[in-house]
Amino acid sequence: MRFPLFWLAVAYAAGLAAFADVDDSPRTLFAHALVALVAGTAALWRRWLRAAFTCALAGYFLLGGATTGLNSLDVPANRIDRLADSSRVDFSEAVRLTGWLRRATERKPFATIYELELETLETGGRVWPTSGGARLSYFPSSNERAASLPPLAYGDRVEVLTRVHPPINHQNLGSFDWRGYLARQDIYLEGSLKSPELLTRLPGRRGNAFLARVQALRTRLLAELDTLLPPTTEPDANAIVRAMLLGDRGFLSHELADQFRQNGTYHVLVISGLQMGIIAWFLFWLLCRMRAPDWAATLATIAALVFYLLLVEDRPPIERAVWMAATYLAARLLFREVHLANTTALAALFVLCLHPDWIFDPSFHLSFGAVFLIALFAMPWIERTSQPYREALSFLDSPERAEQLGAPHLVQFRHDLRALAELLSGLAFWRREEEDKRRVTLHLLAGCVRVGLRVWDFFVLSFAIQLGLLLLTAVYFDRIVVMGLLTNVIVVPLVGLIVPLGLATLLLSLGWSFLGAALAWLLSLLLSLLLSVAGFAAAYGLSYGIPPPPPWLTVLYFAALVALAVAAAKNRYQRWVALPLAALTVLVAGHPFPPQLDPTELEVTVLDVGQGDSLFLSFPNGETWLIDGGRGPVEIGSGYTVGESAGETVVVPYLRGRGLKRLDRVWLTHAHHDHMAGLHIVLKEFSVGSLNLGPGAPSRARQRLVQKARDLEIPVLEHLGGERFTAADVQVEVLWPTRDYQPRREPANDDSLVLRLCRRETCVLLPGDIEVKVEKTLVASGAPLQAAALKVPHHGGRAAAAEELLAAVQPQVAAISVGATNPFGHPYDDVLERLRARGARVYRTDRDGSITLKIGGGLRARSYTETHRPTLYPNLWAKLTACARSLTQPRI
């Protein structure tokens, strides 16, 4: 077996994943693993190789299960996340934090970021000793940009008075696990610093002296980079080099980052296996050219990689890349031939032993998956296609070499090459001996062929990676990039030049500024070429959003990849295995599956978009609506944006998770930022039947949305009160604004469209953000307001859901769309009291997640937290049974 370590790593990873959420004793699993490994050792001693390998796989599987929860055993009880979960600490008021900076202060174009290792937390007159990380952001206002922040460095102790909270997850189908992402970086609190005066430097220092010097060097390199490629004159080039060399992606504008996402090359902006491989190869090659011994070059390269890891900060993708490169280099000293799959698997085992929770991290799957795809697919294909021809190019002047090749087609290849060189040398115009002209022409021709073979190698590498990552990008990012294969063939070699040149430019500029400036000019040219390729590919790269494949298709695709890997290793049956894989690729990329909708009921789902509104509706005839799209980021100039785009992070993933490619109607209730901003990405990503809105103030933001719809050839329809129509068997009424309503000069809450939908005598009222004046006007007008379900207006603001409105509606269920820790105090206690006094069951998106109302024979209401409760399985069989059921059940 050529790569046994690969299968052992797979078994260990499978054990980690399988025994997560399983209530089995780690001691028992470890004992069973020990028995299996001892039995495997005994079988190996008796030369029963298959039995030994089977026992080893079982042992590593059980060992993975035993170590699943070990990383949480040494967590102190007073770590800040445990204090927060125990509800002993009140985060509703400002707290006083003391701690030390575990990273140098990060200066962004729009903010300054402080990352603290906590020592104490004070609130309510009580001081809590604690540990764990907190991230604080300072966003200066326009008149504070010149204000001087305290000059802080790694290890400085500080005291901060601020408001903080545990990281907040949006609780919807398909939403990103932001809290888990930060926890993997040991960050459990986040907040904002209102003023630099609230941050005080304390006496003393913490941390490691060596790391302090490394962080100081990082700060100096960033400053030097701003001198070589000024962000004022070359903002894009500066941002790319910051991200590509030092891991600082804070200067990437949204438009620039989106270009690389659209063409499938965003991975070059993240320091991971590609950059670390380039750096390792360049250093090793340079040391070998300097005639350093193999062991010395290996050790020096590994030491440089570890130092670089500390320099760019210990982020998971970088750490994994260093492990992979270091393992591969070290293995070369022990074996004559090293299979990439074995060394990568060994690195994966090391990483998973240190960080078992990374087994569920998408970036872990992407980084290791890319290398395994190269090892299991690209390397065998290259060995059988271009490598023999590359070997045949050596010693072209020696006819005896042809006899050693053996293969007739390679002998013929050398003969044809020499014949072509003979022909071309006769056409040469320079004056030389005929033999010299023939030799020079032959070497030039061989050089051109070598370049062509390298291009082929890059194509095969890119194809192998795209073959596997097509599935992962569809699952994790709901996106397909058709031209990613060809774009990477061009971009990756460019990055191979930019990375070593950029590092050399930075390091040389520290001692010889004139030399650094000269290299920076060449670096700028390469970056301009990279930007041109990225822009062209983004414009014509045919990138499109796609719903994630159903679980059964994911399993089949993965099984087909495994079968193709086995066929590639044995060089047999590859064409037969490739046929079903091609069919599965078409299914993943095309997603010819119906949306996950209930054809028997009217569904209204209030999405958890934070402080804002977005509602998804599906009708019994399959018609789908979206009402509002949540808030979006605020642009602060030069393409930089601050804040979350709920449309991109919540609404689009939710709709993709339901299997949707089209929306029949998109509605805008009124032109406030927290309702409208997220609709831009929705109109771009989905086929939309029409954009529906009511009369409102002609603000620039509203006009931009309308113009975007018209540019996309989406009809724009305006609705007024009194309008009625039918969707399937659902009666839809527009109750407000009436024809005599006069909008103000600026968008207002009272501009909101008020919709009432009824099916079989059961109704739901969707009043947008109307305020008490319009509520009373509707009641006084005798409008039909009675409804079993009410979406509470204006997020439960003080004057929302007045007694008169509740008396007319008589709701059984009330849904409030509200953001956790919102600064407005929504929902107000008196609003909640009025709702409970009417006997309504109250749901809130900040606590309950998305709220789904279904109207069939009556009204049923369920929240995300009710339907997605964490499950602790009694044993592995119960979990596997539940997973098998989920392969066929829709995720509604």
PDB file of C-alpha atoms in Angstrom, residues 40 53 110 131 161 237 523 552 628 695 751:
ATOM      1  CA  GLY A  40      -2.716  -5.064  15.183  1.00  0.00           C
ATOM      2  CA  PHE A  53      -4.008  -2.909   8.943  1.00  0.00           C
ATOM      3  CA  PHE A 110     -11.829  52.202   9.097  1.00  0.00           C
ATOM      4  CA  SER A 131      -9.163  34.144  31.060  1.00  0.00           C
ATOM      5  CA  LEU A 161     -14.353  50.400  30.130  1.00  0.00           C
ATOM      6  CA  ALA A 237      -1.709  46.541  -4.665  1.00  0.00           C
ATOM      7  CA  LEU A 523       6.387  43.913  -7.690  1.00  0.00           C
ATOM      8  CA  TRP A 552     -27.405  11.793  -0.747  1.00  0.00           C
ATOM      9  CA  ASP A 628     -37.461  42.924   2.910  1.00  0.00           C
ATOM     10  CA  PRO A 695     -45.335  54.887  -2.410  1.00  0.00           C
ATOM     11  CA  ASP A 751     -44.429  54.393   4.503  1.00  0.00           C
TER      12      ASP A 751
END
